Amino acid sequence: MITYQIVFEGAIISSATFDKADFTPEVLTCVDQSGTIDRVISATDNDYQSVKQAAIDSNILRKIPKDCYLLPGFTDLHIHAPQWPQAGLALDKPLNEWLNTYTFPLESKFKNLEFAEKVYQNLVAELLANGTTTGLYFGSIHTDANLILAKICGYLGQRAFIGKVVMDNPEQTPDYYRDASSEVALSETEVFIQQMLDLHQQTGADITPVITPRFVPSCTEETLRGLGQLAQQYDLPIQSHCSESLWEDQYAIDHFKLRDAQVLDKYGLLTDKAVMAHGTQLSDTDLTLFEQRQTSLAHCPISNAYFGNSVMRVNEVITKNINVGLGTDISGGFSLSIYRNMQQAIMSSQMLQDSGQKQARLSAANAFYLATIGGADALHINSGQIKVGFKADLQIVQDQYFAVSSNEPQEIFERLVYHTNKENIKQVYVSGKLVHNNLGENNGK
Ligand SMILES: [Zn+2]
């Protein structure tokens, strides 16, 4: 018999399709030494008892308490790591003031590496405690501080995709926080790529560098072109913002006589490895381009309520075979909880429907799909599902109203989506490794 790393016994909930989450009451989820789910054994399978006994004998059986469920970990497709200290602040200000009075001065502080370490340590630990097992991060312009973020993700065990933010257009960025030139922006990006590849090689940390133009307005054409070339040369993921707001949309038209998406595409930045945040203003033509390039979208419903000027048409985008995941957009959004963002995605979709968009409503199952499969697919990782061959990125979550509510599977599932707080997330695993424990040493065994 294979020696497993850990075997979970209990109910699992995992997204099956965009419209449906599967609830399976009593199974053994067996994780091999590489951190991959090797088998999911039903209570009716012949060897259920023998595998369970072997796991007990090896002291690797993790029994999930009866008011708890095993769920896949979440992927957050849009986090500005250096904005964490201002999450929830100044969200009543217009975007321009929010950026120039709050955000750029804060991000510029990350040249101080001690400050960076303190903030990033807290951020990554909080994300893990909230069930986020993979993060797609914008760093700051500072290569060294970004590497600290990568080391912390490696040390704390979170899978991370991290970009050195590029912004070199003097017209749209402040003097105190800008890449010195296009040459510097591109060479620092390349240095960061090399450092990330080395760190991965040396430590085995699950980290990937990401090409990261902040957004079209913040970059010169020379830099956008160079970043597209680097993405191709190193075969890397790309992240940026696309058609986030009316202002951003208009900027591309005024300066390039093109749509925002067309500018990104012109420089090779819309690929099947690219994840573009927001897309609230994407036109039907833009969506066709996204579909052709197989570029994913990060839906950031909380942030969009403040800065998006409308709600992204998730259902329509999915119908066009464009992949969508969820992003918290710390700190355009105030909450780093993907649960909180699933709730907002559903609420915002109802408002979109009320404003005349047909078939706009999202269900809890739809939101859960975005948080798990949608996010994982955007980054091409085998995560987000409790299924053979997938990474054991998992969270044990407590239904806090189990004792006083109906225990029909659909109702349990909806309660988890709507009521899960950090305190209800009992344990979190990335590739089978325990990365957050809120259950107590022997509790649940
Ligand atoms: Zn953003």
Coordinates of C-alpha atoms and ligand atoms in Angstrom, one line a residue:
M1 CA 0.0 0.0 0.0
I2 CA 1.2 3.5 -0.8
T3 CA 2.3 5.5 2.2
Y4 CA 0.2 8.6 2.2
Q5 CA 1.2 12.0 3.7
I6 CA -2.2 12.5 5.2
V7 CA -5.7 11.0 4.9
F8 CA -8.8 13.2 5.6
E9 CA -12.0 11.4 6.7
G10 CA -15.3 13.3 6.3
A11 CA -17.6 15.3 4.0
I12 CA -16.2 17.2 1.0
I13 CA -17.7 20.0 -1.0
S14 CA -16.1 20.8 -4.4
S15 CA -17.2 22.6 -7.5
A16 CA -18.3 20.3 -10.3
T17 CA -19.4 22.8 -12.9
F18 CA -20.0 26.6 -13.0
D19 CA -23.6 25.8 -11.8
K20 CA -23.1 23.0 -9.4
A21 CA -21.1 22.3 -6.2
D22 CA -20.9 18.6 -5.3
F23 CA -21.4 17.5 -1.7
T24 CA -20.1 14.1 -0.8
P25 CA -20.9 13.0 2.8
E26 CA -18.3 10.5 3.9
V27 CA -15.1 9.9 2.0
L28 CA -11.4 9.4 2.6
T29 CA -9.3 12.0 0.7
C30 CA -5.8 10.5 0.4
V31 CA -2.8 12.8 -0.2
D32 CA 0.4 11.3 -1.5
Q33 CA 3.9 12.4 -0.5
S34 CA 4.1 15.0 -3.3
G35 CA 1.0 16.7 -2.0
T36 CA -1.3 15.5 -4.7
I37 CA -4.7 13.9 -4.1
D38 CA -4.1 10.3 -5.0
R39 CA -7.5 8.8 -4.2
V40 CA -10.9 9.8 -3.0
I41 CA -12.5 6.6 -1.4
S42 CA -16.2 6.3 -0.8
A43 CA -17.6 4.7 2.3
T44 CA -19.0 1.9 0.0
D45 CA -15.6 1.1 -1.6
N46 CA -14.2 -2.3 -0.5
D47 CA -10.9 -0.9 0.9
Y48 CA -12.4 2.0 2.9
Q49 CA -11.9 0.4 6.2
S50 CA -8.4 -1.0 5.4
V51 CA -7.1 2.3 4.2
K52 CA -8.6 4.1 7.1
Q53 CA -7.0 1.6 9.6
A54 CA -3.6 1.9 7.9
A55 CA -3.9 5.7 8.2
I56 CA -4.8 5.4 11.9
D57 CA -1.8 3.1 12.4
S58 CA 0.6 5.6 10.8
N59 CA -1.0 8.4 12.7
I60 CA -1.9 10.3 9.5
L61 CA -5.7 10.2 9.7
R62 CA -7.3 13.6 10.0
K63 CA -10.9 13.1 11.0
I64 CA -13.0 16.2 10.1
P65 CA -15.3 17.1 12.9
K66 CA -19.0 16.5 12.3
D67 CA -19.9 20.2 11.9
C68 CA -17.0 20.8 9.5
Y69 CA -16.4 20.2 5.8
L70 CA -13.3 19.8 3.6
L71 CA -13.3 22.5 0.8
P72 CA -10.7 23.3 -1.8
G73 CA -8.4 26.3 -1.0
F74 CA -9.1 29.6 -2.8
T75 CA -7.1 31.4 -5.4
D76 CA -7.0 35.2 -5.1
L77 CA -6.3 36.5 -8.6
H78 CA -5.6 40.2 -7.7
I79 CA -3.8 41.5 -4.6
H80 CA -1.7 44.6 -4.3
A81 CA 0.5 43.3 -1.5
P82 CA 2.0 46.7 -0.5
Q83 CA -1.5 48.2 -0.2
W84 CA -2.4 46.0 2.8
P85 CA -1.7 48.6 5.5
Q86 CA -4.4 50.9 4.0
A87 CA -7.1 48.3 3.4
G88 CA -10.4 49.9 4.2
L89 CA -9.0 53.5 4.2
A90 CA -10.1 56.4 2.0
L91 CA -12.5 54.4 -0.1
D92 CA -14.8 57.4 -0.2
K93 CA -12.3 59.3 -2.3
P94 CA -12.2 59.4 -6.1
L95 CA -9.6 57.1 -7.8
N96 CA -7.2 59.9 -8.6
E97 CA -7.1 61.2 -5.1
W98 CA -7.0 57.6 -3.6
L99 CA -3.9 56.9 -5.8
N100 CA -2.0 60.1 -5.4
T101 CA -2.7 61.0 -1.8
Y102 CA -2.8 57.5 -0.3
T103 CA -1.6 54.6 -2.5
F104 CA 1.5 55.8 -4.3
P105 CA 3.0 57.3 -1.1
L106 CA 2.4 54.0 0.8
E107 CA 3.8 51.8 -2.0
S108 CA 6.9 54.0 -2.2
K109 CA 7.7 53.1 1.4
F110 CA 8.5 49.6 0.4
K111 CA 12.0 50.5 -0.5
N112 CA 12.4 50.1 3.3
L113 CA 12.9 46.3 3.5
E114 CA 12.2 46.1 7.2
F115 CA 8.8 47.7 6.7
A116 CA 8.2 45.4 3.7
E117 CA 9.0 42.3 5.8
K118 CA 6.6 43.3 8.6
V119 CA 3.7 44.0 6.3
Y120 CA 4.1 41.0 4.0
Q121 CA 4.5 38.6 6.9
N122 CA 1.2 39.8 8.3
L123 CA -0.6 39.8 4.9
V124 CA 0.4 36.3 3.8
A125 CA -0.5 34.8 7.2
E126 CA -3.9 36.5 7.1
L127 CA -4.6 35.3 3.6
L128 CA -3.8 31.7 4.6
A129 CA -6.0 32.0 7.7
N130 CA -8.8 33.1 5.3
G131 CA -8.4 30.0 3.1
T132 CA -6.4 31.6 0.2
T133 CA -3.9 28.9 -0.8
T134 CA -2.7 30.6 -4.0
G135 CA -2.1 34.4 -4.5
L136 CA -1.5 36.4 -7.7
Y137 CA 0.3 39.5 -6.3
F138 CA 1.3 42.9 -7.6
G139 CA 4.4 43.9 -5.6
S140 CA 5.8 47.4 -5.7
I141 CA 8.5 48.8 -8.1
H142 CA 11.2 47.6 -5.6
T143 CA 12.9 44.3 -6.7
D144 CA 14.3 43.6 -3.2
A145 CA 11.0 44.1 -1.4
N146 CA 9.3 41.8 -3.9
L147 CA 11.8 39.1 -3.3
I148 CA 11.0 39.4 0.4
L149 CA 7.4 38.8 -0.4
A150 CA 8.4 35.7 -2.3
K151 CA 10.5 34.4 0.6
I152 CA 7.7 34.9 3.0
C153 CA 5.2 33.0 0.8
G154 CA 7.8 30.2 0.5
Y155 CA 8.4 30.2 4.3
L156 CA 4.7 30.3 5.2
G157 CA 3.8 27.8 2.5
Q158 CA 1.5 29.7 0.2
R159 CA 1.7 29.2 -3.6
A160 CA 2.5 32.6 -5.0
F161 CA 2.7 34.3 -8.4
I162 CA 4.4 37.7 -7.9
G163 CA 5.2 40.6 -10.2
K164 CA 7.5 43.5 -9.9
V165 CA 5.2 46.4 -10.7
V166 CA 6.3 48.4 -13.8
M167 CA 5.4 52.1 -14.1
D168 CA 7.6 54.5 -16.0
N169 CA 5.4 57.0 -17.7
P170 CA 6.2 60.4 -16.2
E171 CA 2.9 61.8 -17.2
Q172 CA 0.9 59.4 -15.0
T173 CA 3.2 58.5 -12.1
P174 CA 4.8 60.7 -9.4
D175 CA 8.5 61.6 -9.3
Y176 CA 9.0 59.8 -6.0
Y177 CA 7.5 56.5 -7.2
R178 CA 8.4 55.6 -10.8
D179 CA 10.9 53.4 -12.6
A180 CA 13.8 55.7 -13.5
S181 CA 13.5 54.8 -17.2
S182 CA 12.2 52.2 -19.6
E183 CA 15.6 50.5 -19.6
V184 CA 15.6 50.3 -15.8
A185 CA 12.0 49.0 -15.7
L186 CA 12.9 46.2 -18.1
S187 CA 16.2 45.3 -16.6
E188 CA 14.8 45.2 -13.0
T189 CA 12.0 43.0 -14.2
E190 CA 14.6 40.6 -15.7
V191 CA 16.7 40.7 -12.5
F192 CA 13.5 39.8 -10.5
I193 CA 12.6 37.0 -12.9
Q194 CA 16.1 35.5 -12.4
Q195 CA 16.0 35.9 -8.6
M196 CA 12.6 34.2 -8.4
L197 CA 13.7 31.3 -10.6
D198 CA 16.9 30.9 -8.4
L199 CA 14.8 31.0 -5.2
H200 CA 12.5 28.4 -6.5
Q201 CA 15.4 26.2 -7.4
Q202 CA 17.2 26.6 -4.1
T203 CA 14.2 26.3 -1.7
G204 CA 11.5 24.5 -3.7
A205 CA 9.1 27.3 -2.8
D206 CA 6.1 27.2 -5.2
I207 CA 6.7 30.7 -6.6
T208 CA 6.4 32.1 -10.1
P209 CA 7.5 35.5 -11.5
V210 CA 4.8 37.4 -13.3
I211 CA 5.2 40.2 -15.9
T212 CA 3.3 43.2 -14.4
P213 CA 2.7 46.5 -16.2
R214 CA 0.6 48.4 -13.6
F215 CA -1.8 49.4 -16.3
V216 CA -1.6 50.9 -19.8
P217 CA -1.6 54.6 -18.6
S218 CA 1.4 54.1 -16.2
C219 CA 3.7 52.6 -18.9
T220 CA 5.5 54.0 -21.9
E221 CA 5.1 52.2 -25.2
E222 CA 8.7 51.1 -25.2
T223 CA 8.1 49.5 -21.9
L224 CA 4.9 47.7 -22.8
R225 CA 6.7 46.3 -25.9
G226 CA 9.7 45.2 -23.8
L227 CA 7.4 43.5 -21.2
G228 CA 5.6 41.6 -24.0
Q229 CA 8.9 40.4 -25.2
L230 CA 10.0 39.3 -21.8
A231 CA 6.8 37.4 -21.2
Q232 CA 7.4 35.5 -24.5
Q233 CA 11.1 34.9 -23.9
Y234 CA 10.6 33.4 -20.4
D235 CA 7.1 32.0 -21.1
L236 CA 5.6 33.7 -18.1
P237 CA 2.2 34.7 -16.8
I238 CA 1.2 38.3 -17.2
Q239 CA -1.1 40.5 -15.0
S240 CA -2.4 44.0 -15.3
H241 CA -5.7 46.0 -15.2
C242 CA -7.9 46.2 -18.2
S243 CA -10.9 48.5 -18.7
E244 CA -11.3 48.9 -14.9
S245 CA -13.1 52.3 -15.1
L246 CA -14.5 54.8 -17.5
W247 CA -11.3 56.9 -17.1
E248 CA -9.0 54.0 -18.0
D249 CA -11.1 53.1 -21.0
Q250 CA -11.0 56.7 -22.3
Y251 CA -7.3 57.0 -21.7
A252 CA -6.5 54.3 -24.2
I253 CA -8.8 55.8 -26.8
D254 CA -7.3 59.3 -26.3
H255 CA -3.7 58.2 -26.4
F256 CA -3.6 55.2 -28.7
K257 CA -6.9 55.5 -30.6
L258 CA -7.5 51.9 -29.5
R259 CA -9.5 50.1 -26.8
D260 CA -7.5 49.3 -23.6
A261 CA -7.6 45.6 -24.5
Q262 CA -6.3 46.3 -28.0
V263 CA -3.3 48.2 -26.6
L264 CA -2.4 45.3 -24.3
D265 CA -2.8 42.9 -27.3
K266 CA -0.7 45.1 -29.6
Y267 CA 2.3 44.6 -27.2
G268 CA 1.8 40.8 -26.7
L269 CA 0.3 41.2 -23.3
L270 CA -3.0 39.3 -23.9
T271 CA -2.1 35.7 -23.8
D272 CA -3.5 32.5 -22.4
K273 CA -1.2 33.0 -19.4
A274 CA -2.5 36.5 -18.8
V275 CA -4.9 37.6 -16.0
M276 CA -6.5 41.0 -16.4
A277 CA -8.2 42.6 -13.4
H278 CA -11.7 44.1 -13.4
G279 CA -12.9 44.4 -17.0
T280 CA -16.1 46.2 -15.9
Q281 CA -16.0 48.3 -19.1
L282 CA -15.2 45.6 -21.6
S283 CA -17.1 45.9 -24.9
D284 CA -18.4 42.9 -26.9
T285 CA -15.4 43.4 -29.3
D286 CA -13.1 43.3 -26.3
L287 CA -14.6 40.1 -25.1
T288 CA -14.2 38.5 -28.5
L289 CA -10.5 39.4 -28.3
F290 CA -10.2 37.9 -24.8
E291 CA -11.9 34.7 -26.1
Q292 CA -9.5 34.5 -29.0
R293 CA -6.5 35.0 -26.8
Q294 CA -7.9 32.8 -24.0
T295 CA -7.0 35.5 -21.5
S296 CA -8.6 35.2 -18.0
L297 CA -10.3 37.9 -16.0
A298 CA -10.1 38.6 -12.3
H299 CA -13.5 39.7 -11.1
C300 CA -13.0 42.0 -8.0
P301 CA -16.6 42.8 -6.9
I302 CA -15.8 44.8 -3.8
S303 CA -13.3 47.0 -5.4
N304 CA -15.5 47.5 -8.4
A305 CA -18.3 48.9 -6.2
Y306 CA -15.9 51.8 -5.4
F307 CA -13.9 52.3 -8.5
G308 CA -15.3 50.2 -11.4
N309 CA -18.1 52.5 -12.5
S310 CA -20.3 49.3 -13.1
V311 CA -20.5 45.6 -12.4
M312 CA -18.6 43.1 -14.6
R313 CA -21.0 40.9 -16.7
V314 CA -19.7 37.6 -15.3
N315 CA -22.4 35.3 -16.7
E316 CA -22.1 36.7 -20.2
V317 CA -18.3 36.4 -20.0
I318 CA -18.5 32.8 -18.9
T319 CA -20.9 32.1 -21.8
K320 CA -18.3 33.4 -24.2
N321 CA -15.9 30.8 -22.9
I322 CA -13.7 33.3 -21.1
N323 CA -12.3 32.1 -17.8
V324 CA -13.1 34.2 -14.7
G325 CA -11.8 34.0 -11.2
L326 CA -12.1 36.2 -8.1
G327 CA -9.8 38.9 -6.8
T328 CA -9.9 40.8 -3.6
D329 CA -8.0 43.8 -5.1
I330 CA -6.5 44.7 -1.8
S331 CA -6.8 47.6 -1.2
G332 CA -9.3 48.9 -3.8
G333 CA -11.3 46.3 -2.0
F334 CA -11.1 46.4 1.8
S335 CA -11.4 42.7 2.5
L336 CA -8.8 40.0 1.9
S337 CA -11.4 37.3 2.4
I338 CA -12.5 35.4 -0.7
Y339 CA -15.7 34.5 1.2
R340 CA -16.5 38.2 1.5
N341 CA -15.9 38.6 -2.2
M342 CA -18.1 35.7 -3.2
Q343 CA -20.9 37.3 -1.2
Q344 CA -20.3 40.6 -3.0
A345 CA -20.1 39.0 -6.4
I346 CA -23.6 37.6 -5.8
M347 CA -25.0 40.8 -4.4
S348 CA -23.6 43.0 -7.2
S349 CA -24.9 40.6 -9.8
Q350 CA -28.4 41.1 -8.5
M351 CA -28.0 44.9 -8.9
L352 CA -26.7 44.4 -12.4
Q353 CA -29.8 42.4 -13.2
D354 CA -32.0 45.1 -11.7
S355 CA -30.3 47.6 -13.9
G356 CA -31.5 45.8 -17.0
Q357 CA -28.8 43.2 -17.8
K358 CA -30.5 39.9 -18.5
Q359 CA -29.5 36.7 -16.8
A360 CA -27.0 38.4 -14.7
R361 CA -27.7 36.8 -11.3
L362 CA -25.0 34.7 -9.8
S363 CA -25.7 31.8 -7.4
A364 CA -23.6 30.6 -4.5
A365 CA -22.4 27.7 -6.6
N366 CA -21.3 30.2 -9.4
A367 CA -19.3 32.3 -6.9
F368 CA -17.7 29.2 -5.4
Y369 CA -16.7 28.1 -8.9
L370 CA -15.0 31.4 -9.6
A371 CA -13.1 31.2 -6.2
T372 CA -11.8 27.7 -6.8
I373 CA -11.8 26.4 -10.4
G374 CA -11.9 29.8 -12.1
G375 CA -8.9 31.1 -10.2
A376 CA -6.9 27.9 -10.6
D377 CA -7.6 27.6 -14.3
A378 CA -6.4 31.2 -14.8
L379 CA -3.0 30.3 -13.5
H380 CA -3.0 26.8 -15.1
I381 CA -2.5 25.0 -11.7
N382 CA -4.1 21.7 -10.7
S383 CA -5.8 23.2 -7.7
G384 CA -9.3 24.2 -6.7
Q385 CA -10.9 20.8 -6.8
I386 CA -11.0 17.8 -4.5
K387 CA -10.3 15.3 -7.2
V388 CA -7.6 12.7 -8.0
G389 CA -4.6 14.3 -9.6
F390 CA -5.2 17.7 -8.0
K391 CA -3.0 19.5 -5.4
A392 CA -4.2 19.0 -1.9
D393 CA -4.9 22.7 -1.4
L394 CA -7.6 22.4 1.2
Q395 CA -9.5 24.1 4.0
I396 CA -11.4 22.6 6.9
V397 CA -14.4 24.9 7.5
Q398 CA -16.9 24.8 10.3
D399 CA -20.6 25.4 9.7
Q400 CA -21.2 27.5 12.8
Y401 CA -25.0 27.2 12.7
F402 CA -24.9 23.4 12.3
A403 CA -26.8 22.8 15.6
V404 CA -29.7 25.1 14.9
S405 CA -30.2 24.9 11.1
S406 CA -31.3 22.5 8.5
N407 CA -28.6 20.1 7.4
E408 CA -29.6 19.6 3.8
P409 CA -26.4 19.7 1.6
Q410 CA -27.5 22.7 -0.4
E411 CA -28.3 24.7 2.7
I412 CA -25.1 23.7 4.4
F413 CA -23.2 24.9 1.3
E414 CA -25.0 28.2 1.1
R415 CA -24.4 28.9 4.8
L416 CA -20.7 28.2 4.4
V417 CA -20.5 30.7 1.5
Y418 CA -22.4 33.4 3.4
H419 CA -21.3 32.9 7.0
T420 CA -17.7 31.7 7.0
N421 CA -15.4 33.9 9.0
K422 CA -11.7 33.5 9.8
E423 CA -12.6 31.8 13.1
N424 CA -14.6 29.1 11.2
I425 CA -11.6 28.2 9.0
K426 CA -10.1 25.5 11.2
Q427 CA -7.1 24.3 9.1
V428 CA -5.6 25.2 5.8
Y429 CA -3.3 23.0 3.7
V430 CA -1.2 23.8 0.6
S431 CA 0.0 20.7 -1.4
G432 CA -0.9 18.6 1.7
K433 CA 1.2 20.7 4.1
L434 CA -0.6 22.3 7.1
V435 CA -0.1 26.0 6.7
H436 CA -2.7 27.3 9.2
N437 CA -4.0 25.6 12.3
N438 CA -7.0 26.9 14.3
L439 CA -8.1 23.5 15.5
G440 CA -5.8 22.7 18.4
E441 CA -3.1 20.1 18.5
N442 CA -5.0 16.8 18.9
N443 CA -8.5 18.1 18.2
G444 CA -10.2 16.4 15.3
K445 CA -7.8 13.5 15.1
Ligands
ZN1 ZN -5.7 46.5 -8.9

